PDB file of C-alpha atoms in Angstrom:
ATOM      1  CA  UNK A   1     -27.360  38.174 -37.469  1.00 55.00           C
ATOM      2  CA  UNK A   2     -26.919  34.374 -37.205  1.00 54.00           C
ATOM      3  CA  UNK A   3     -26.001  34.817 -33.550  1.00 56.00           C
ATOM      4  CA  UNK A   4     -29.190  36.804 -32.915  1.00 52.00           C
ATOM      5  CA  UNK A   5     -31.375  34.141 -34.564  1.00 49.00           C
ATOM      6  CA  UNK A   6     -29.658  31.438 -32.498  1.00 48.00           C
ATOM      7  CA  UNK A   7     -30.267  33.330 -29.246  1.00 48.00           C
ATOM      8  CA  UNK A   8     -33.896  33.919 -30.200  1.00 48.00           C
ATOM      9  CA  UNK A   9     -34.433  30.197 -30.885  1.00 46.00           C
ATOM     10  CA  UNK A  10     -32.826  29.314 -27.548  1.00 47.00           C
ATOM     11  CA  UNK A  11     -35.144  31.741 -25.745  1.00 46.00           C
ATOM     12  CA  UNK A  12     -38.246  30.267 -27.426  1.00 44.00           C
ATOM     13  CA  UNK A  13     -37.055  26.740 -26.618  1.00 43.00           C
ATOM     14  CA  UNK A  14     -36.422  27.652 -22.957  1.00 41.00           C
ATOM     15  CA  UNK A  15     -39.893  29.193 -22.589  1.00 42.00           C
ATOM     16  CA  UNK A  16     -41.435  26.051 -24.091  1.00 42.00           C
ATOM     17  CA  UNK A  17     -39.543  23.837 -21.667  1.00 50.00           C
ATOM     18  CA  UNK A  18     -40.270  26.026 -18.626  1.00 63.00           C
ATOM     19  CA  UNK A  19     -42.676  24.504 -16.119  1.00 80.00           C
ATOM     20  CA  UNK A  20     -46.298  25.571 -16.110  1.00 93.00           C
ATOM     21  CA  UNK A  21     -47.860  26.673 -12.847  1.00 96.00           C
ATOM     22  CA  UNK A  22     -51.383  25.792 -11.731  1.00 97.00           C
ATOM     23  CA  UNK A  23     -53.608  27.057  -8.939  1.00 98.00           C
ATOM     24  CA  UNK A  24     -55.517  24.193  -7.316  1.00 98.00           C
ATOM     25  CA  UNK A  25     -58.557  24.795  -5.089  1.00 98.00           C
ATOM     26  CA  UNK A  26     -60.346  21.969  -3.285  1.00 98.00           C
ATOM     27  CA  UNK A  27     -63.491  21.606  -1.174  1.00 98.00           C
ATOM     28  CA  UNK A  28     -64.282  18.306   0.566  1.00 98.00           C
ATOM     29  CA  UNK A  29     -67.633  17.862   2.297  1.00 98.00           C
ATOM     30  CA  UNK A  30     -69.670  15.095   3.918  1.00 97.00           C
ATOM     31  CA  UNK A  31     -73.367  14.351   3.511  1.00 96.00           C
ATOM     32  CA  UNK A  32     -75.365  14.593   6.720  1.00 94.00           C
ATOM     33  CA  UNK A  33     -77.016  11.206   6.490  1.00 90.00           C
ATOM     34  CA  UNK A  34     -76.635   7.843   8.159  1.00 87.00           C
ATOM     35  CA  UNK A  35     -74.613   5.232   6.244  1.00 87.00           C
ATOM     36  CA  UNK A  36     -77.388   2.757   7.122  1.00 82.00           C
ATOM     37  CA  UNK A  37     -79.760   4.792   4.967  1.00 82.00           C
ATOM     38  CA  UNK A  38     -77.519   4.326   1.919  1.00 81.00           C
ATOM     39  CA  UNK A  39     -78.080   1.138  -0.062  1.00 75.00           C
ATOM     40  CA  UNK A  40     -74.428   0.291  -0.488  1.00 74.00           C
ATOM     41  CA  UNK A  41     -72.338  -2.801   0.236  1.00 71.00           C
ATOM     42  CA  UNK A  42     -69.590  -1.223   2.324  1.00 68.00           C
ATOM     43  CA  UNK A  43     -66.310  -3.123   2.744  1.00 63.00           C
ATOM     44  CA  UNK A  44     -65.681  -4.189   6.349  1.00 59.00           C
ATOM     45  CA  UNK A  45     -62.540  -2.052   6.558  1.00 57.00           C
ATOM     46  CA  UNK A  46     -60.634  -0.323   3.743  1.00 64.00           C
ATOM     47  CA  UNK A  47     -56.900  -0.846   3.611  1.00 69.00           C
ATOM     48  CA  UNK A  48     -54.530   1.648   5.198  1.00 82.00           C
ATOM     49  CA  UNK A  49     -53.733   4.853   3.319  1.00 90.00           C
ATOM     50  CA  UNK A  50     -50.169   5.142   2.049  1.00 93.00           C
ATOM     51  CA  UNK A  51     -49.017   8.598   3.177  1.00 93.00           C
ATOM     52  CA  UNK A  52     -45.425   8.304   1.987  1.00 94.00           C
ATOM     53  CA  UNK A  53     -44.361  11.407   0.038  1.00 94.00           C
ATOM     54  CA  UNK A  54     -47.223  13.354   1.652  1.00 97.00           C
ATOM     55  CA  UNK A  55     -47.176  16.975   2.814  1.00 97.00           C
ATOM     56  CA  UNK A  56     -49.812  18.726   4.925  1.00 97.00           C
ATOM     57  CA  UNK A  57     -52.145  20.918   2.893  1.00 96.00           C
ATOM     58  CA  UNK A  58     -52.142  23.431   5.777  1.00 95.00           C
ATOM     59  CA  UNK A  59     -48.390  23.705   6.428  1.00 96.00           C
ATOM     60  CA  UNK A  60     -47.026  26.513   4.257  1.00 96.00           C
ATOM     61  CA  UNK A  61     -43.403  25.905   5.284  1.00 97.00           C
ATOM     62  CA  UNK A  62     -43.478  22.198   4.419  1.00 96.00           C
ATOM     63  CA  UNK A  63     -45.254  22.978   1.163  1.00 97.00           C
ATOM     64  CA  UNK A  64     -42.697  25.612   0.215  1.00 97.00           C
ATOM     65  CA  UNK A  65     -39.919  23.053   0.765  1.00 96.00           C
ATOM     66  CA  UNK A  66     -41.616  20.892  -1.877  1.00 95.00           C
ATOM     67  CA  UNK A  67     -42.077  23.752  -4.360  1.00 95.00           C
ATOM     68  CA  UNK A  68     -45.742  24.480  -3.550  1.00 97.00           C
ATOM     69  CA  UNK A  69     -47.299  27.715  -2.334  1.00 97.00           C
ATOM     70  CA  UNK A  70     -50.312  27.907  -0.032  1.00 97.00           C
ATOM     71  CA  UNK A  71     -52.681  30.515  -1.495  1.00 97.00           C
ATOM     72  CA  UNK A  72     -54.375  33.135   0.724  1.00 96.00           C
ATOM     73  CA  UNK A  73     -58.179  33.252   0.989  1.00 96.00           C
ATOM     74  CA  UNK A  74     -58.198  36.442  -1.073  1.00 96.00           C
ATOM     75  CA  UNK A  75     -57.238  34.324  -4.112  1.00 96.00           C
ATOM     76  CA  UNK A  76     -59.836  31.592  -3.633  1.00 97.00           C
ATOM     77  CA  UNK A  77     -62.433  31.230  -6.404  1.00 97.00           C
ATOM     78  CA  UNK A  78     -64.874  28.668  -4.943  1.00 98.00           C
ATOM     79  CA  UNK A  79     -66.175  30.733  -2.015  1.00 97.00           C
ATOM     80  CA  UNK A  80     -69.732  30.802  -3.399  1.00 97.00           C
ATOM     81  CA  UNK A  81     -69.798  26.991  -3.629  1.00 97.00           C
ATOM     82  CA  UNK A  82     -68.422  26.658  -0.098  1.00 97.00           C
ATOM     83  CA  UNK A  83     -70.996  29.089   1.305  1.00 97.00           C
ATOM     84  CA  UNK A  84     -73.877  27.233  -0.351  1.00 97.00           C
ATOM     85  CA  UNK A  85     -72.695  23.958   1.175  1.00 97.00           C
ATOM     86  CA  UNK A  86     -72.320  25.601   4.601  1.00 97.00           C
ATOM     87  CA  UNK A  87     -75.878  26.931   4.532  1.00 97.00           C
ATOM     88  CA  UNK A  88     -77.407  23.623   3.410  1.00 96.00           C
ATOM     89  CA  UNK A  89     -78.587  21.300   6.203  1.00 95.00           C
ATOM     90  CA  UNK A  90     -77.678  18.237   4.149  1.00 95.00           C
ATOM     91  CA  UNK A  91     -73.942  18.952   3.936  1.00 97.00           C
ATOM     92  CA  UNK A  92     -70.986  19.658   6.204  1.00 97.00           C
ATOM     93  CA  UNK A  93     -67.873  21.191   4.577  1.00 98.00           C
ATOM     94  CA  UNK A  94     -64.689  19.721   6.047  1.00 98.00           C
ATOM     95  CA  UNK A  95     -61.900  21.136   3.868  1.00 98.00           C
ATOM     96  CA  UNK A  96     -61.417  24.285   1.799  1.00 98.00           C
ATOM     97  CA  UNK A  97     -57.856  24.945   0.722  1.00 98.00           C
ATOM     98  CA  UNK A  98     -55.927  26.234  -2.316  1.00 98.00           C
ATOM     99  CA  UNK A  99     -52.312  26.092  -3.424  1.00 98.00           C
ATOM    100  CA  UNK A 100     -50.019  26.708  -6.409  1.00 98.00           C
ATOM    101  CA  UNK A 101     -47.975  23.893  -7.934  1.00 98.00           C
ATOM    102  CA  UNK A 102     -46.079  23.038 -11.083  1.00 96.00           C
ATOM    103  CA  UNK A 103     -46.926  20.558 -13.839  1.00 96.00           C
ATOM    104  CA  UNK A 104     -44.976  17.638 -12.368  1.00 96.00           C
ATOM    105  CA  UNK A 105     -45.696  13.992 -13.097  1.00 96.00           C
ATOM    106  CA  UNK A 106     -47.426  11.600 -10.701  1.00 96.00           C
ATOM    107  CA  UNK A 107     -44.109  10.416  -9.291  1.00 95.00           C
ATOM    108  CA  UNK A 108     -42.777  13.952  -8.870  1.00 96.00           C
ATOM    109  CA  UNK A 109     -45.793  15.604  -7.236  1.00 97.00           C
ATOM    110  CA  UNK A 110     -46.309  15.168  -3.477  1.00 97.00           C
ATOM    111  CA  UNK A 111     -49.559  13.929  -1.981  1.00 98.00           C
ATOM    112  CA  UNK A 112     -51.544  16.680  -0.277  1.00 98.00           C
ATOM    113  CA  UNK A 113     -52.489  15.334   3.166  1.00 98.00           C
ATOM    114  CA  UNK A 114     -55.880  16.461   4.460  1.00 97.00           C
ATOM    115  CA  UNK A 115     -57.055  15.739   8.005  1.00 97.00           C
ATOM    116  CA  UNK A 116     -60.150  17.556   9.226  1.00 97.00           C
ATOM    117  CA  UNK A 117     -63.321  17.346  11.283  1.00 97.00           C
ATOM    118  CA  UNK A 118     -63.790  15.642  14.634  1.00 96.00           C
ATOM    119  CA  UNK A 119     -60.837  13.829  16.199  1.00 97.00           C
ATOM    120  CA  UNK A 120     -62.218  10.499  17.438  1.00 96.00           C
ATOM    121  CA  UNK A 121     -58.884   9.404  18.910  1.00 95.00           C
ATOM    122  CA  UNK A 122     -59.988  10.142  22.465  1.00 94.00           C
ATOM    123  CA  UNK A 123     -62.997   7.800  22.220  1.00 94.00           C
ATOM    124  CA  UNK A 124     -61.784   5.004  19.927  1.00 95.00           C
ATOM    125  CA  UNK A 125     -58.695   2.867  19.370  1.00 93.00           C
ATOM    126  CA  UNK A 126     -56.989   2.714  15.993  1.00 92.00           C
ATOM    127  CA  UNK A 127     -58.891  -0.485  15.157  1.00 90.00           C
ATOM    128  CA  UNK A 128     -62.209   1.351  15.569  1.00 91.00           C
ATOM    129  CA  UNK A 129     -63.262  -0.260  18.850  1.00 91.00           C
ATOM    130  CA  UNK A 130     -64.412   2.024  21.706  1.00 91.00           C
ATOM    131  CA  UNK A 131     -62.039   2.870  24.550  1.00 91.00           C
ATOM    132  CA  UNK A 132     -62.771   1.641  28.054  1.00 82.00           C
ATOM    133  CA  UNK A 133     -64.125  -1.728  26.889  1.00 73.00           C
ATOM    134  CA  UNK A 134     -61.112  -3.871  25.967  1.00 75.00           C
ATOM    135  CA  UNK A 135     -57.510  -2.711  25.889  1.00 78.00           C
ATOM    136  CA  UNK A 136     -56.013  -5.853  24.326  1.00 80.00           C
ATOM    137  CA  UNK A 137     -56.646  -6.977  20.749  1.00 72.00           C
ATOM    138  CA  UNK A 138     -57.370 -10.460  19.473  1.00 69.00           C
ATOM    139  CA  UNK A 139     -53.650 -11.069  18.920  1.00 74.00           C
ATOM    140  CA  UNK A 140     -52.894 -10.356  22.584  1.00 74.00           C
ATOM    141  CA  UNK A 141     -51.140  -7.019  21.960  1.00 86.00           C
ATOM    142  CA  UNK A 142     -52.112  -3.668  23.443  1.00 89.00           C
ATOM    143  CA  UNK A 143     -54.516  -1.716  21.264  1.00 89.00           C
ATOM    144  CA  UNK A 144     -53.064   1.388  19.659  1.00 90.00           C
ATOM    145  CA  UNK A 145     -54.270   4.935  20.299  1.00 93.00           C
ATOM    146  CA  UNK A 146     -53.734   8.123  18.332  1.00 93.00           C
ATOM    147  CA  UNK A 147     -55.401  10.853  16.326  1.00 93.00           C
ATOM    148  CA  UNK A 148     -58.209   9.687  14.055  1.00 95.00           C
ATOM    149  CA  UNK A 149     -59.877  12.518  12.224  1.00 97.00           C
ATOM    150  CA  UNK A 150     -63.320  12.437  10.703  1.00 97.00           C
ATOM    151  CA  UNK A 151     -61.697  12.943   7.300  1.00 97.00           C
ATOM    152  CA  UNK A 152     -58.165  11.830   6.531  1.00 97.00           C
ATOM    153  CA  UNK A 153     -56.068  10.936   3.494  1.00 97.00           C
ATOM    154  CA  UNK A 154     -54.673  12.742   0.496  1.00 98.00           C
ATOM    155  CA  UNK A 155     -55.303  14.053  -2.969  1.00 98.00           C
ATOM    156  CA  UNK A 156     -52.696  14.459  -5.683  1.00 98.00           C
ATOM    157  CA  UNK A 157     -52.875  16.624  -8.797  1.00 98.00           C
ATOM    158  CA  UNK A 158     -50.384  15.898 -11.557  1.00 98.00           C
ATOM    159  CA  UNK A 159     -49.826  16.074 -15.300  1.00 97.00           C
ATOM    160  CA  UNK A 160     -49.435  13.002 -17.475  1.00 94.00           C
ATOM    161  CA  UNK A 161     -50.120  14.444 -20.929  1.00 93.00           C
ATOM    162  CA  UNK A 162     -53.366  15.636 -19.291  1.00 95.00           C
ATOM    163  CA  UNK A 163     -54.326  16.933 -15.857  1.00 97.00           C
ATOM    164  CA  UNK A 164     -55.333  14.264 -13.338  1.00 98.00           C
ATOM    165  CA  UNK A 165     -56.599  14.173  -9.773  1.00 97.00           C
ATOM    166  CA  UNK A 166     -56.125  11.116  -7.578  1.00 97.00           C
ATOM    167  CA  UNK A 167     -57.895  10.746  -4.216  1.00 96.00           C
ATOM    168  CA  UNK A 168     -57.374   8.305  -1.346  1.00 96.00           C
ATOM    169  CA  UNK A 169     -59.518   9.580   1.511  1.00 96.00           C
ATOM    170  CA  UNK A 170     -61.362   7.959   4.391  1.00 96.00           C
ATOM    171  CA  UNK A 171     -64.437   9.260   6.203  1.00 96.00           C
ATOM    172  CA  UNK A 172     -64.936   7.909   9.734  1.00 96.00           C
ATOM    173  CA  UNK A 173     -68.424   7.645  11.186  1.00 94.00           C
ATOM    174  CA  UNK A 174     -69.376   6.368  14.673  1.00 94.00           C
ATOM    175  CA  UNK A 175     -71.814   3.482  14.383  1.00 89.00           C
ATOM    176  CA  UNK A 176     -72.484  -0.065  15.547  1.00 86.00           C
ATOM    177  CA  UNK A 177     -71.517  -3.565  14.488  1.00 81.00           C
ATOM    178  CA  UNK A 178     -72.477  -7.141  15.408  1.00 79.00           C
ATOM    179  CA  UNK A 179     -69.728  -9.019  17.262  1.00 73.00           C
ATOM    180  CA  UNK A 180     -69.615 -12.762  17.986  1.00 74.00           C
ATOM    181  CA  UNK A 181     -69.776 -13.275  21.752  1.00 71.00           C
ATOM    182  CA  UNK A 182     -70.136 -17.006  22.331  1.00 77.00           C
ATOM    183  CA  UNK A 183     -70.611 -20.368  20.626  1.00 77.00           C
ATOM    184  CA  UNK A 184     -72.506 -22.986  22.632  1.00 81.00           C
ATOM    185  CA  UNK A 185     -73.456 -26.595  21.863  1.00 79.00           C
ATOM    186  CA  UNK A 186     -77.016 -27.795  22.518  1.00 76.00           C
ATOM    187  CA  UNK A 187     -78.621 -31.177  21.719  1.00 76.00           C
ATOM    188  CA  UNK A 188     -80.052 -31.372  18.213  1.00 68.00           C
ATOM    189  CA  UNK A 189     -83.744 -32.458  18.266  1.00 65.00           C
ATOM    190  CA  UNK A 190     -84.536 -35.735  16.440  1.00 57.00           C
ATOM    191  CA  UNK A 191     -88.240 -35.046  15.978  1.00 55.00           C
ATOM    192  CA  UNK A 192     -89.203 -34.860  12.329  1.00 54.00           C
ATOM    193  CA  UNK A 193     -86.060 -36.556  11.046  1.00 53.00           C
ATOM    194  CA  UNK A 194     -86.354 -39.192   8.297  1.00 54.00           C
ATOM    195  CA  UNK A 195     -86.472 -42.908   9.208  1.00 51.00           C
ATOM    196  CA  UNK A 196     -83.281 -43.535   7.257  1.00 53.00           C
ATOM    197  CA  UNK A 197     -81.294 -41.081   9.362  1.00 48.00           C
ATOM    198  CA  UNK A 198     -82.752 -42.474  12.629  1.00 44.00           C
ATOM    199  CA  UNK A 199     -81.955 -46.062  11.588  1.00 53.00           C
ATOM    200  CA  UNK A 200     -78.378 -45.045  10.780  1.00 53.00           C
ATOM    201  CA  UNK A 201     -78.076 -43.503  14.227  1.00 46.00           C
ATOM    202  CA  UNK A 202     -79.389 -46.699  15.920  1.00 47.00           C
ATOM    203  CA  UNK A 203     -77.120 -49.005  13.911  1.00 52.00           C
ATOM    204  CA  UNK A 204     -73.950 -46.968  14.268  1.00 51.00           C
ATOM    205  CA  UNK A 205     -74.524 -46.095  17.915  1.00 49.00           C
ATOM    206  CA  UNK A 206     -73.700 -42.471  17.141  1.00 48.00           C
ATOM    207  CA  UNK A 207     -74.575 -39.882  14.546  1.00 44.00           C
ATOM    208  CA  UNK A 208     -71.976 -38.638  12.118  1.00 45.00           C
ATOM    209  CA  UNK A 209     -71.735 -35.069  11.015  1.00 42.00           C
ATOM    210  CA  UNK A 210     -72.703 -36.142   7.476  1.00 40.00           C
ATOM    211  CA  UNK A 211     -75.920 -37.858   8.599  1.00 41.00           C
ATOM    212  CA  UNK A 212     -77.116 -34.938  10.665  1.00 41.00           C
ATOM    213  CA  UNK A 213     -76.095 -32.342   8.111  1.00 40.00           C
ATOM    214  CA  UNK A 214     -78.324 -34.113   5.588  1.00 41.00           C
ATOM    215  CA  UNK A 215     -81.370 -33.364   7.742  1.00 43.00           C
ATOM    216  CA  UNK A 216     -81.413 -29.639   7.191  1.00 46.00           C
ATOM    217  CA  UNK A 217     -79.394 -26.619   6.101  1.00 50.00           C
ATOM    218  CA  UNK A 218     -77.746 -24.657   8.934  1.00 51.00           C
ATOM    219  CA  UNK A 219     -78.058 -20.868   8.901  1.00 59.00           C
ATOM    220  CA  UNK A 220     -75.394 -18.333   9.857  1.00 58.00           C
ATOM    221  CA  UNK A 221     -76.114 -18.663  13.589  1.00 59.00           C
ATOM    222  CA  UNK A 222     -76.610 -22.448  13.794  1.00 58.00           C
ATOM    223  CA  UNK A 223     -74.517 -25.411  12.606  1.00 57.00           C
ATOM    224  CA  UNK A 224     -74.449 -29.119  13.440  1.00 54.00           C
ATOM    225  CA  UNK A 225     -71.704 -31.360  14.831  1.00 53.00           C
ATOM    226  CA  UNK A 226     -72.746 -34.939  15.570  1.00 56.00           C
ATOM    227  CA  UNK A 227     -75.925 -34.776  17.669  1.00 64.00           C
ATOM    228  CA  UNK A 228     -75.089 -31.264  18.842  1.00 73.00           C
ATOM    229  CA  UNK A 229     -76.255 -27.995  17.423  1.00 78.00           C
ATOM    230  CA  UNK A 230     -73.870 -25.027  17.661  1.00 79.00           C
ATOM    231  CA  UNK A 231     -75.597 -21.764  18.467  1.00 83.00           C
ATOM    232  CA  UNK A 232     -73.811 -18.451  18.163  1.00 82.00           C
ATOM    233  CA  UNK A 233     -74.707 -15.427  20.237  1.00 79.00           C
ATOM    234  CA  UNK A 234     -73.865 -11.884  19.177  1.00 79.00           C
ATOM    235  CA  UNK A 235     -73.594  -8.517  20.846  1.00 78.00           C
ATOM    236  CA  UNK A 236     -73.918  -5.040  19.378  1.00 84.00           C
ATOM    237  CA  UNK A 237     -70.995  -2.726  20.099  1.00 84.00           C
ATOM    238  CA  UNK A 238     -70.052   0.810  19.173  1.00 89.00           C
ATOM    239  CA  UNK A 239     -67.577   1.002  16.308  1.00 91.00           C
ATOM    240  CA  UNK A 240     -65.823   3.741  14.346  1.00 93.00           C
ATOM    241  CA  UNK A 241     -66.503   2.690  10.766  1.00 92.00           C
ATOM    242  CA  UNK A 242     -64.170   3.933   7.977  1.00 93.00           C
ATOM    243  CA  UNK A 243     -65.538   4.567   4.470  1.00 94.00           C
ATOM    244  CA  UNK A 244     -63.056   4.802   1.598  1.00 93.00           C
ATOM    245  CA  UNK A 245     -63.141   7.444  -1.158  1.00 94.00           C
ATOM    246  CA  UNK A 246     -60.669   6.388  -3.864  1.00 94.00           C
ATOM    247  CA  UNK A 247     -60.957   7.905  -7.320  1.00 94.00           C
ATOM    248  CA  UNK A 248     -58.878   9.008 -10.273  1.00 96.00           C
ATOM    249  CA  UNK A 249     -60.201  11.569 -12.715  1.00 96.00           C
ATOM    250  CA  UNK A 250     -58.899  13.338 -15.786  1.00 97.00           C
ATOM    251  CA  UNK A 251     -59.585  17.090 -15.702  1.00 96.00           C
ATOM    252  CA  UNK A 252     -59.525  20.203 -17.847  1.00 96.00           C
ATOM    253  CA  UNK A 253     -57.919  23.360 -16.496  1.00 95.00           C
ATOM    254  CA  UNK A 254     -60.367  26.154 -15.743  1.00 95.00           C
ATOM    255  CA  UNK A 255     -63.344  23.813 -15.249  1.00 97.00           C
ATOM    256  CA  UNK A 256     -64.999  22.978 -11.926  1.00 97.00           C
ATOM    257  CA  UNK A 257     -65.043  19.202 -11.385  1.00 97.00           C
ATOM    258  CA  UNK A 258     -67.159  17.245  -8.900  1.00 97.00           C
ATOM    259  CA  UNK A 259     -66.209  13.817  -7.531  1.00 97.00           C
ATOM    260  CA  UNK A 260     -69.124  11.984  -5.954  1.00 93.00           C
ATOM    261  CA  UNK A 261     -69.475   9.408  -3.150  1.00 94.00           C
ATOM    262  CA  UNK A 262     -72.587   8.189  -1.278  1.00 93.00           C
ATOM    263  CA  UNK A 263     -71.362   9.818   1.954  1.00 95.00           C
ATOM    264  CA  UNK A 264     -69.200  12.700   0.756  1.00 96.00           C
ATOM    265  CA  UNK A 265     -68.113  14.775  -2.207  1.00 97.00           C
ATOM    266  CA  UNK A 266     -65.162  16.748  -3.570  1.00 98.00           C
ATOM    267  CA  UNK A 267     -65.168  19.928  -5.670  1.00 98.00           C
ATOM    268  CA  UNK A 268     -61.955  20.946  -7.422  1.00 98.00           C
ATOM    269  CA  UNK A 269     -60.869  23.624  -9.854  1.00 98.00           C
ATOM    270  CA  UNK A 270     -57.422  23.783 -11.437  1.00 97.00           C
ATOM    271  CA  UNK A 271     -56.541  26.992 -13.302  1.00 97.00           C
ATOM    272  CA  UNK A 272     -53.358  28.161 -14.990  1.00 95.00           C
ATOM    273  CA  UNK A 273     -51.564  30.618 -12.736  1.00 93.00           C
ATOM    274  CA  UNK A 274     -51.246  34.197 -13.996  1.00 73.00           C
TER     275      UNK A 274
END
């Protein structure tokens, strides 16, 4: 009898310790609107995405090697949401994928790499500048080429007492930027300057930067050096602008969660596997 009770307790303990399995389904979409129309202070260029410990969300063999299972479309639960986004003129779905994973911690769970949409690698270099204009960068090295998808990055779902989702995605949009072309020096006019400044110029035989700077406040395109005014000229060039989507969110299993961004969005549902 004691042996039976001991075996029963061991069985209960083993079931408690056994890993839980979750089905994760994700939709990522972009908003069909110009970034210029969004009142947002975008960073000039987000930092590179760390894809170490990442596995493709579309490669079933690589996923299986990491203990994950790519789920067939017949088991997807967010088809109605995806269809509504597809029919709406204001949105463009880029990713719809689902997989099964365990309840590993942040360090144990792999990042799910997602690359989708247009590949701009044939038209732009890795630094975002257009091809066919300049093949050498500012540091004198050859510009790098390669695949650059409209959407790229990863999401990671893990358990740390609670369920969490972590995103590090980038959306690339063709656009334009202002680039400094030339800086030229032109004589600074003396008309309208104060008598004190003019007397200082006559006595010293030359104008110092301090004297001239006291006359007025230079703007972004004009600055003073001695009796010369520096004028900057700019050009507008095509540029592949990256927009970062980095978030971390605590979730509840079974609920549909929405992560928002001015240019894109993410819908996710995590349910306990049957």
